[in-house]
CSV table of C-alpha atoms in Angstrom, one decimal:
chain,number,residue,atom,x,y,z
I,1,UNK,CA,15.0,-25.1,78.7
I,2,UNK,CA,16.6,-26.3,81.4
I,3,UNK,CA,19.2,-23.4,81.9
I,4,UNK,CA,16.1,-21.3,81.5
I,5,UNK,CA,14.5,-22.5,84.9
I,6,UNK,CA,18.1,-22.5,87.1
I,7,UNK,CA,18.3,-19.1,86.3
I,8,UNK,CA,15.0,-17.6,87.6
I,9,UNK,CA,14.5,-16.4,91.0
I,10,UNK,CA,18.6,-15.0,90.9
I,11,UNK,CA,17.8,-11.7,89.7
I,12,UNK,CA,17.8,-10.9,85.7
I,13,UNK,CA,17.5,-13.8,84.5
I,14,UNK,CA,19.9,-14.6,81.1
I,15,UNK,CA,18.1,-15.8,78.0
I,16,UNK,CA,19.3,-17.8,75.1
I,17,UNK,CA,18.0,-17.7,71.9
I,18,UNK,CA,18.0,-21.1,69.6
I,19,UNK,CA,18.1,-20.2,66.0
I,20,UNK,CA,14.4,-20.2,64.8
I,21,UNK,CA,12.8,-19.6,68.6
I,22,UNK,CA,10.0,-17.8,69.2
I,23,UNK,CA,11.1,-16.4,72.5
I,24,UNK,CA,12.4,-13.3,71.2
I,25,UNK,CA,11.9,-9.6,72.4
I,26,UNK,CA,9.3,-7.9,71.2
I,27,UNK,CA,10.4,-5.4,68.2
I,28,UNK,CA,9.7,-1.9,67.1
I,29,UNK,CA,8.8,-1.7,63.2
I,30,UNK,CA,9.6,2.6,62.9
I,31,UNK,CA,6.6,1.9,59.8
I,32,UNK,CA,3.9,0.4,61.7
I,33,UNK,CA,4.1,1.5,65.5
I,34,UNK,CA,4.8,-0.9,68.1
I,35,UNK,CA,2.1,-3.8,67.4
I,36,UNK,CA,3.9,-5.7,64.6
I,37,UNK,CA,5.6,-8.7,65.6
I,38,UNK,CA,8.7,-9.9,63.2
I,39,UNK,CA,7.0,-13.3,64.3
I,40,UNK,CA,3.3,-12.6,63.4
I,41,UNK,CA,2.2,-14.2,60.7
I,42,UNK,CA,0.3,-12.1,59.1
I,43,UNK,CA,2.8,-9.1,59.1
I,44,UNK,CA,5.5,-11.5,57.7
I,45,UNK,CA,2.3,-12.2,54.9
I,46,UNK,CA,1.9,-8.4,54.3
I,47,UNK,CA,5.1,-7.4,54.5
I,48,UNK,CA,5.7,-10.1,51.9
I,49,UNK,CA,2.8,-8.9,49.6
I,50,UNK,CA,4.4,-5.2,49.9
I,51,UNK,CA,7.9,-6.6,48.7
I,52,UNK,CA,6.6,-8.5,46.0
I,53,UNK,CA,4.0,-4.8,44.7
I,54,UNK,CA,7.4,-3.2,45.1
I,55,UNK,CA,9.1,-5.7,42.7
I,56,UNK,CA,6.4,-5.6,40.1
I,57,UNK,CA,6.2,-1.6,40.0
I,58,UNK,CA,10.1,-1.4,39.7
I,59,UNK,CA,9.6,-4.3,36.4
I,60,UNK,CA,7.1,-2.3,35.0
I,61,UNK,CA,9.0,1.0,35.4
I,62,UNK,CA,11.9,-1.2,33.7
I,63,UNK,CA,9.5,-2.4,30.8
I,64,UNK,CA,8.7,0.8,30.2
I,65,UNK,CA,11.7,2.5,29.6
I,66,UNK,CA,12.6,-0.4,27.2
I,67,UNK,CA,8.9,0.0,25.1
I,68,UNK,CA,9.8,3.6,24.8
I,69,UNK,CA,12.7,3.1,23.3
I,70,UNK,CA,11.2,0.6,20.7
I,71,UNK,CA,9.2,2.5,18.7
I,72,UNK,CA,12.1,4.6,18.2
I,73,UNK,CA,14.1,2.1,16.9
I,74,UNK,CA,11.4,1.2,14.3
I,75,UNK,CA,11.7,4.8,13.5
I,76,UNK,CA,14.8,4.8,12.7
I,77,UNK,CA,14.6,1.3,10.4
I,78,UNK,CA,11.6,2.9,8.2
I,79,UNK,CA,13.4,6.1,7.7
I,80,UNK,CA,16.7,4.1,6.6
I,81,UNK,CA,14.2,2.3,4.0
I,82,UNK,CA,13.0,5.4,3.0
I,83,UNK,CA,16.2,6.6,2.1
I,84,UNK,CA,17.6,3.7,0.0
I,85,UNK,CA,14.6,4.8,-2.3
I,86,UNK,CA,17.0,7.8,-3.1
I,87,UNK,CA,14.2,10.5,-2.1
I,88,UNK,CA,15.0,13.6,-3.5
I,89,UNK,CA,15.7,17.0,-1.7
I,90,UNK,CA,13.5,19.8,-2.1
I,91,UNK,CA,14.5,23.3,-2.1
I,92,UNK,CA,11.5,25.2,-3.4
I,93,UNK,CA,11.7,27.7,-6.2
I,94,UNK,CA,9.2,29.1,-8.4
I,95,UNK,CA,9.5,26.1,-10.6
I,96,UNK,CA,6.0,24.4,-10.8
I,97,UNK,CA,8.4,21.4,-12.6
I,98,UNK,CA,10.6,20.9,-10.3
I,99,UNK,CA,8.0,20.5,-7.3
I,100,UNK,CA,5.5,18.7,-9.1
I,101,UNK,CA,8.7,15.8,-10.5
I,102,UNK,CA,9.4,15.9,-6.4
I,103,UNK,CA,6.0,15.5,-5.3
I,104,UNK,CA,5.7,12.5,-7.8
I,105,UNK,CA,9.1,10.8,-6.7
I,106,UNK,CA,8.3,10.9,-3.3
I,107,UNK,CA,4.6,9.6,-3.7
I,108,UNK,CA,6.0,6.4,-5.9
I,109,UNK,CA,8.2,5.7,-3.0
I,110,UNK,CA,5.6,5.8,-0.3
I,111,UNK,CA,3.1,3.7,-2.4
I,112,UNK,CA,6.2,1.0,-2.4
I,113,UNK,CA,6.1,1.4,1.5
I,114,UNK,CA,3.1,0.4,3.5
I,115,UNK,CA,3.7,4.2,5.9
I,116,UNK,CA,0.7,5.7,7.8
I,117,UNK,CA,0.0,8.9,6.4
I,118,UNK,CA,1.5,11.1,9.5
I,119,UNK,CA,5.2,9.1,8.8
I,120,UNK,CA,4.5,9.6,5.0
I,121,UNK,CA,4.4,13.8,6.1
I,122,UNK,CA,7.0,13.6,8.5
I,123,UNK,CA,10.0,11.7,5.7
I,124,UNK,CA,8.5,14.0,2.8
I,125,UNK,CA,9.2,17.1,5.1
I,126,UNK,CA,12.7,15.2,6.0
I,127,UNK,CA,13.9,16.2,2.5
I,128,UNK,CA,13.3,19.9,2.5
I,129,UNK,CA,16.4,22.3,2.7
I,130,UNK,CA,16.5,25.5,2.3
I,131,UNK,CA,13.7,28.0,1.5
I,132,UNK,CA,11.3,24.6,1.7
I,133,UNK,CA,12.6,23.8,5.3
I,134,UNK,CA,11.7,27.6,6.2
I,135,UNK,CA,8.5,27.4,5.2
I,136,UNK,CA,7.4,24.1,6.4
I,137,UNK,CA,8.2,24.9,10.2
I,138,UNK,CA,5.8,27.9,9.7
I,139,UNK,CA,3.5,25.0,8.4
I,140,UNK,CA,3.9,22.4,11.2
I,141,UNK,CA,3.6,25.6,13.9
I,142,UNK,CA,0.3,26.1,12.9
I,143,UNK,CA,-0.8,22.9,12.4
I,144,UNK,CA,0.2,22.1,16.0
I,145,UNK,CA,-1.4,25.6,17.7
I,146,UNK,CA,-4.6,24.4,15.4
I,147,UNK,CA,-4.8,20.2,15.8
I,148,UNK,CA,-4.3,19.9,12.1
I,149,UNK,CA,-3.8,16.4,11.4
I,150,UNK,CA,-0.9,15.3,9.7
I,151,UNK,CA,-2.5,13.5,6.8
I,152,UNK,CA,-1.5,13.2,3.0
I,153,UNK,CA,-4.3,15.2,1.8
I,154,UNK,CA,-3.8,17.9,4.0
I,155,UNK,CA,0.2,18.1,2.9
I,156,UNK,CA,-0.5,17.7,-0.7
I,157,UNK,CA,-2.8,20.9,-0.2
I,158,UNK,CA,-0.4,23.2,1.4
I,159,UNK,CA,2.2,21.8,-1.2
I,160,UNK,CA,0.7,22.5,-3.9
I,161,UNK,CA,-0.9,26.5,-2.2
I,162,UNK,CA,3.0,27.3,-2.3
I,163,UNK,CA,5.0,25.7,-5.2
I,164,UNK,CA,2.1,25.7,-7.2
I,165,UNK,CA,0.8,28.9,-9.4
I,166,UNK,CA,-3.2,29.0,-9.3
I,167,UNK,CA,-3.1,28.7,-13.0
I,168,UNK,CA,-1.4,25.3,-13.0
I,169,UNK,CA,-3.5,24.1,-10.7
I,170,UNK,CA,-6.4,24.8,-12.4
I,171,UNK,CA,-5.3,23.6,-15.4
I,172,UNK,CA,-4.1,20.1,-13.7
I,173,UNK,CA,-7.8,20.0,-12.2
I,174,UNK,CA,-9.4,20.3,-15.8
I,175,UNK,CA,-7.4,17.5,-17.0
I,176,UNK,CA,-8.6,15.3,-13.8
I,177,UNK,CA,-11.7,16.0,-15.2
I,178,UNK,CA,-11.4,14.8,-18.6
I,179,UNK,CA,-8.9,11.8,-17.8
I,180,UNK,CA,-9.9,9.0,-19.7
I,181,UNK,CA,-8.7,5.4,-20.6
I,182,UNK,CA,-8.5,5.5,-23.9
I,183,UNK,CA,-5.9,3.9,-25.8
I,184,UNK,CA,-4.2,3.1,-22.1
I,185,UNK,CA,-4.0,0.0,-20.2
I,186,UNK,CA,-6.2,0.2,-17.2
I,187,UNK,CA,-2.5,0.6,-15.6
I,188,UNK,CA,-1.5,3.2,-17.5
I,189,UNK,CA,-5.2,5.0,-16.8
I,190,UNK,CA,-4.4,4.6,-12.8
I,191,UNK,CA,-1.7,6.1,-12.8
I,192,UNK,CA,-2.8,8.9,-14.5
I,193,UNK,CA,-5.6,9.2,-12.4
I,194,UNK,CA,-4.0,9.6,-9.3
I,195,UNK,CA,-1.7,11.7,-10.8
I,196,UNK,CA,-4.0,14.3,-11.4
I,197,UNK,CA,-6.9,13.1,-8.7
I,198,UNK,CA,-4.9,15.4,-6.1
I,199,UNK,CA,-5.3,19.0,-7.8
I,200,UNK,CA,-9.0,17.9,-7.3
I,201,UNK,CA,-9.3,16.3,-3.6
I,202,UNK,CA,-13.1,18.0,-3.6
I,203,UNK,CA,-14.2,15.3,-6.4
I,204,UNK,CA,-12.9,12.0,-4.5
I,205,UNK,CA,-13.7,13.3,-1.1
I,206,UNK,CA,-14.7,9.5,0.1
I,207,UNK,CA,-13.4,6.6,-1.2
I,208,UNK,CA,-16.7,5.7,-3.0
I,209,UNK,CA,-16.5,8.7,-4.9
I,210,UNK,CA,-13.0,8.0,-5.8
I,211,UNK,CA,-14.2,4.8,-7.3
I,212,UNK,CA,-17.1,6.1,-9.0
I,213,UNK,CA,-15.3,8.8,-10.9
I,214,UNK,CA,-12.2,5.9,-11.7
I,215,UNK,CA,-15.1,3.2,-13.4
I,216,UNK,CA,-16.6,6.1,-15.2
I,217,UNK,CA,-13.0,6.8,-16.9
I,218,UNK,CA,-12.9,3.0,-18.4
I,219,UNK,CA,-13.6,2.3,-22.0
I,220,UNK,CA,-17.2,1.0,-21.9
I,221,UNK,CA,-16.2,-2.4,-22.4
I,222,UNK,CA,-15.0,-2.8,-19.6
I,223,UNK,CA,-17.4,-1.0,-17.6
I,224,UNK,CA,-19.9,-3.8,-18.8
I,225,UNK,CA,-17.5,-6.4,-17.5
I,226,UNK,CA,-17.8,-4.4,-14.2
I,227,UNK,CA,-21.3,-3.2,-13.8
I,228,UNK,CA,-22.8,-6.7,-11.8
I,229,UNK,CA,-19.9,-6.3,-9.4
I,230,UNK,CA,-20.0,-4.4,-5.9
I,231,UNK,CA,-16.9,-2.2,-5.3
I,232,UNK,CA,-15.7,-1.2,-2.3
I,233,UNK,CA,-12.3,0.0,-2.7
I,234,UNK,CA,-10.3,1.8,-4.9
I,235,UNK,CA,-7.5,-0.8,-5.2
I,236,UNK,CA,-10.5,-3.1,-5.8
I,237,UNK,CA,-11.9,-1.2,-8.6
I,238,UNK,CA,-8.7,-1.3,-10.2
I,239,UNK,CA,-7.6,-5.1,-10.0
I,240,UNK,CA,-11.3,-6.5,-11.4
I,241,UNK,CA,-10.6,-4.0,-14.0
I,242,UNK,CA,-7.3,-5.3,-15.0
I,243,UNK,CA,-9.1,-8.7,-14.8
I,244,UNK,CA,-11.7,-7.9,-16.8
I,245,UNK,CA,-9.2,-6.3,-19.7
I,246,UNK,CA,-7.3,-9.5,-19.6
I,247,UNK,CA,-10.1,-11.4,-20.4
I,248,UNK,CA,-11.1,-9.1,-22.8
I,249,UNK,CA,-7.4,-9.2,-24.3
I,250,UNK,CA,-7.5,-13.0,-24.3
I,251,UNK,CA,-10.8,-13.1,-26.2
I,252,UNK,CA,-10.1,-10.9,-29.2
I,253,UNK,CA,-6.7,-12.8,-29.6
I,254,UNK,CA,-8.3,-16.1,-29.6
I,255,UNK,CA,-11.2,-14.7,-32.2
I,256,UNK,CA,-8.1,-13.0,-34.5
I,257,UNK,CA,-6.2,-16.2,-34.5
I,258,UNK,CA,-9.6,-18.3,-35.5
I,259,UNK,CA,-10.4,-15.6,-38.2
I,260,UNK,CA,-7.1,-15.9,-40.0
I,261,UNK,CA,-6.2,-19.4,-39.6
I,262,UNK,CA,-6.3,-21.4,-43.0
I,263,UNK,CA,-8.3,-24.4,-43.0
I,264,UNK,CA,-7.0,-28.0,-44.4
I,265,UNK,CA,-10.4,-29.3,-45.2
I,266,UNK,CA,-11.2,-26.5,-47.6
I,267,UNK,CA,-11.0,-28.2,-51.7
I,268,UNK,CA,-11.3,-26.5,-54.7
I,269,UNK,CA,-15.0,-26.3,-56.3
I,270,UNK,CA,-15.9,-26.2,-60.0
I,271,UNK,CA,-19.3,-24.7,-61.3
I,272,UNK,CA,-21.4,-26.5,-63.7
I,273,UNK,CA,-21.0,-23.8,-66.7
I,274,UNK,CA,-20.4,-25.0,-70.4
I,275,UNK,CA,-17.0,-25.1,-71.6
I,276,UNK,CA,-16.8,-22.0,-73.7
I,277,UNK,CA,-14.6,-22.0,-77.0
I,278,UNK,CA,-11.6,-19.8,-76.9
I,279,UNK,CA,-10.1,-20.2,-80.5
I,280,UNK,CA,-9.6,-22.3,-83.0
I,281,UNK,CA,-6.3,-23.3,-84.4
I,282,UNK,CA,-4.2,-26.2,-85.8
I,283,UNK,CA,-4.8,-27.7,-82.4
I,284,UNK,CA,-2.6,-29.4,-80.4
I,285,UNK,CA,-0.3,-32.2,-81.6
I,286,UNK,CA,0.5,-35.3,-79.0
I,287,UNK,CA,3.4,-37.2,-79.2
I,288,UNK,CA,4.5,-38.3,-83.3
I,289,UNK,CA,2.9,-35.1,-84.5
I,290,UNK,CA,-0.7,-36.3,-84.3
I,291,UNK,CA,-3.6,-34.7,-83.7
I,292,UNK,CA,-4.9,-34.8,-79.6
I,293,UNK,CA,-8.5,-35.2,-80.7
I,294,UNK,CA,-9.8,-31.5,-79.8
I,295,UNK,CA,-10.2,-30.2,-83.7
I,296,UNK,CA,-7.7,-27.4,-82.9
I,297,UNK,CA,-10.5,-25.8,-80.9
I,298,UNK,CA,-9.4,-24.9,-77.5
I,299,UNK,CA,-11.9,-24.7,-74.6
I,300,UNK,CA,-11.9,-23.4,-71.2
I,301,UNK,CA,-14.6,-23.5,-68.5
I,302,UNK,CA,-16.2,-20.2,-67.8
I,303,UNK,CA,-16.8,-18.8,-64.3
């Protein structure tokens, strides 16, 4: 301070600067014209809040980059899980066989793998080659210029338009119609029914629909052990109705078992009917030839 005040009055006077003052001259910011201060307060404050919107844009462009990338990593797990399964390749073919034995392998897979329907189309169509591949891009081109979803239903229709004669399918939908337990398990009826339920889609157009028609198949006992419960789902219908046949199972076994069983206490019984005389003869001698006391007259007791 002191050098300060010597100095004045001899022309330019020479400033120092402590580290820290506040006497410095006055500079430009080329952002904000010339009235902030690097001193002022609240320009250091905003130009703090500026660094620190700056840092959390460039975190979120970071955090971005990395969500993008993890969906596609989950991608690529689910299809290598997909392929363990062994999927088959598809290569079309006038062979109603062949693309209905595909079509079946590749819908046991996905009901082993909780997929959305849209990844369930996109693996399926993974396994085409050939005349298949060529005729599922002319598929997914007009789904895309149309919005078609990607659902199951909607690929198990176009499937079966092209690798499927009209006359099959019609003679699949007929046997939808008429599927039955029977002699099946209700397991054994399930998969049946779904078999055949997609050459009829129309029929179990909602899921309560689907579980109407599936109850209505059951052998009537059954659908007595069923008909004072509510139903919502399909997979619901079809575990009470394994229930239900277990219990069913377990009684008749138990009412077999009782049916057949011998019983200890049972003794034999004799009726109160006269001896009747069979025949006479020199009757029979005890022990030294004598006679046993019966007159040689032999008796039995009637029945």
């Amino acid at each position: 301070m002191d050098l300060q005040v010597r100095n004045r009055g001899r022309g330019r006077p020479t400033r120092q600067h402590p580290e820290g003052g506040s006497d410095r001259e006055p500079e430009a910011n080329p952002g904000h014209g010339q009235g902030n201060v690097a001193g002022d307060p609240v320009a250091t404050a905003i130009n703090r809040i500026t660094d620190v919107l700056e840092r959390m844009t460039e975190h979120q462009a970071h955090g971005a980059v990395h969500q993008q990338g993890g969906p596609i990593d989950y991608e690529d797990r689910a299809l290598e899980r997909f392929l363990k399964f062994g999927p088959p390749k598809f290569y079309g073919g006038p062979e109603p066989e062949v693309a209905e034995g595909w079509w079946e392998r590749i819908s046991d897979i996905f009901a082993a793998l909780n997929y959305t329907e849209e990844r369930q189309v996109t693996f399926a169509a993974f396994q085409f080659e050939g005349a298949a591949r060529s005729w599922w891009n002319l598929i997914r081109v007009n789904w895309d210029r149309n919005h078609i979803p990607r659902t199951w239903a909607n690929f198990t229709r176009e499937f079966n338009a092209k690798f499927l004669p009209p006359l099959i399918q019609e003679k699949r939908e007929d046997d939808f119609i008429k599927c039955k337990q029977g002699a099946m398990s209700v397991a054994e009826y399930e998969v049946q029914f779904t078999k055949l339920s997609r050459f009829a889609p129309e029929l179990i157009a909602t899921e309560q629909r689907r579980v109407r028609r599936f109850v209505q198949g059951l052998n009537v006992e059954i659908q007595e052990g069923l008909a004072a419960v509510r139903i919502d789902t399909f997979a619901d219908a079809v575990e009470r109705a394994q229930r239900v046949e277990v219990a069913r199972t377990q009684v008749k076994t138990y009412q077999a078992k009782k049916r057949f069983a011998p019983s200890s206490s049972r003794e034999p019984t004799y009726t109160n009917a006269p001896l009747a005389k069979v025949g006479r003869g020199t009757g029979a001698r005890g022990a030294g030839g004598r006679n046993n006391g019966t007159n040689g007259t032999k008796w039995k007791r009637s029945t």
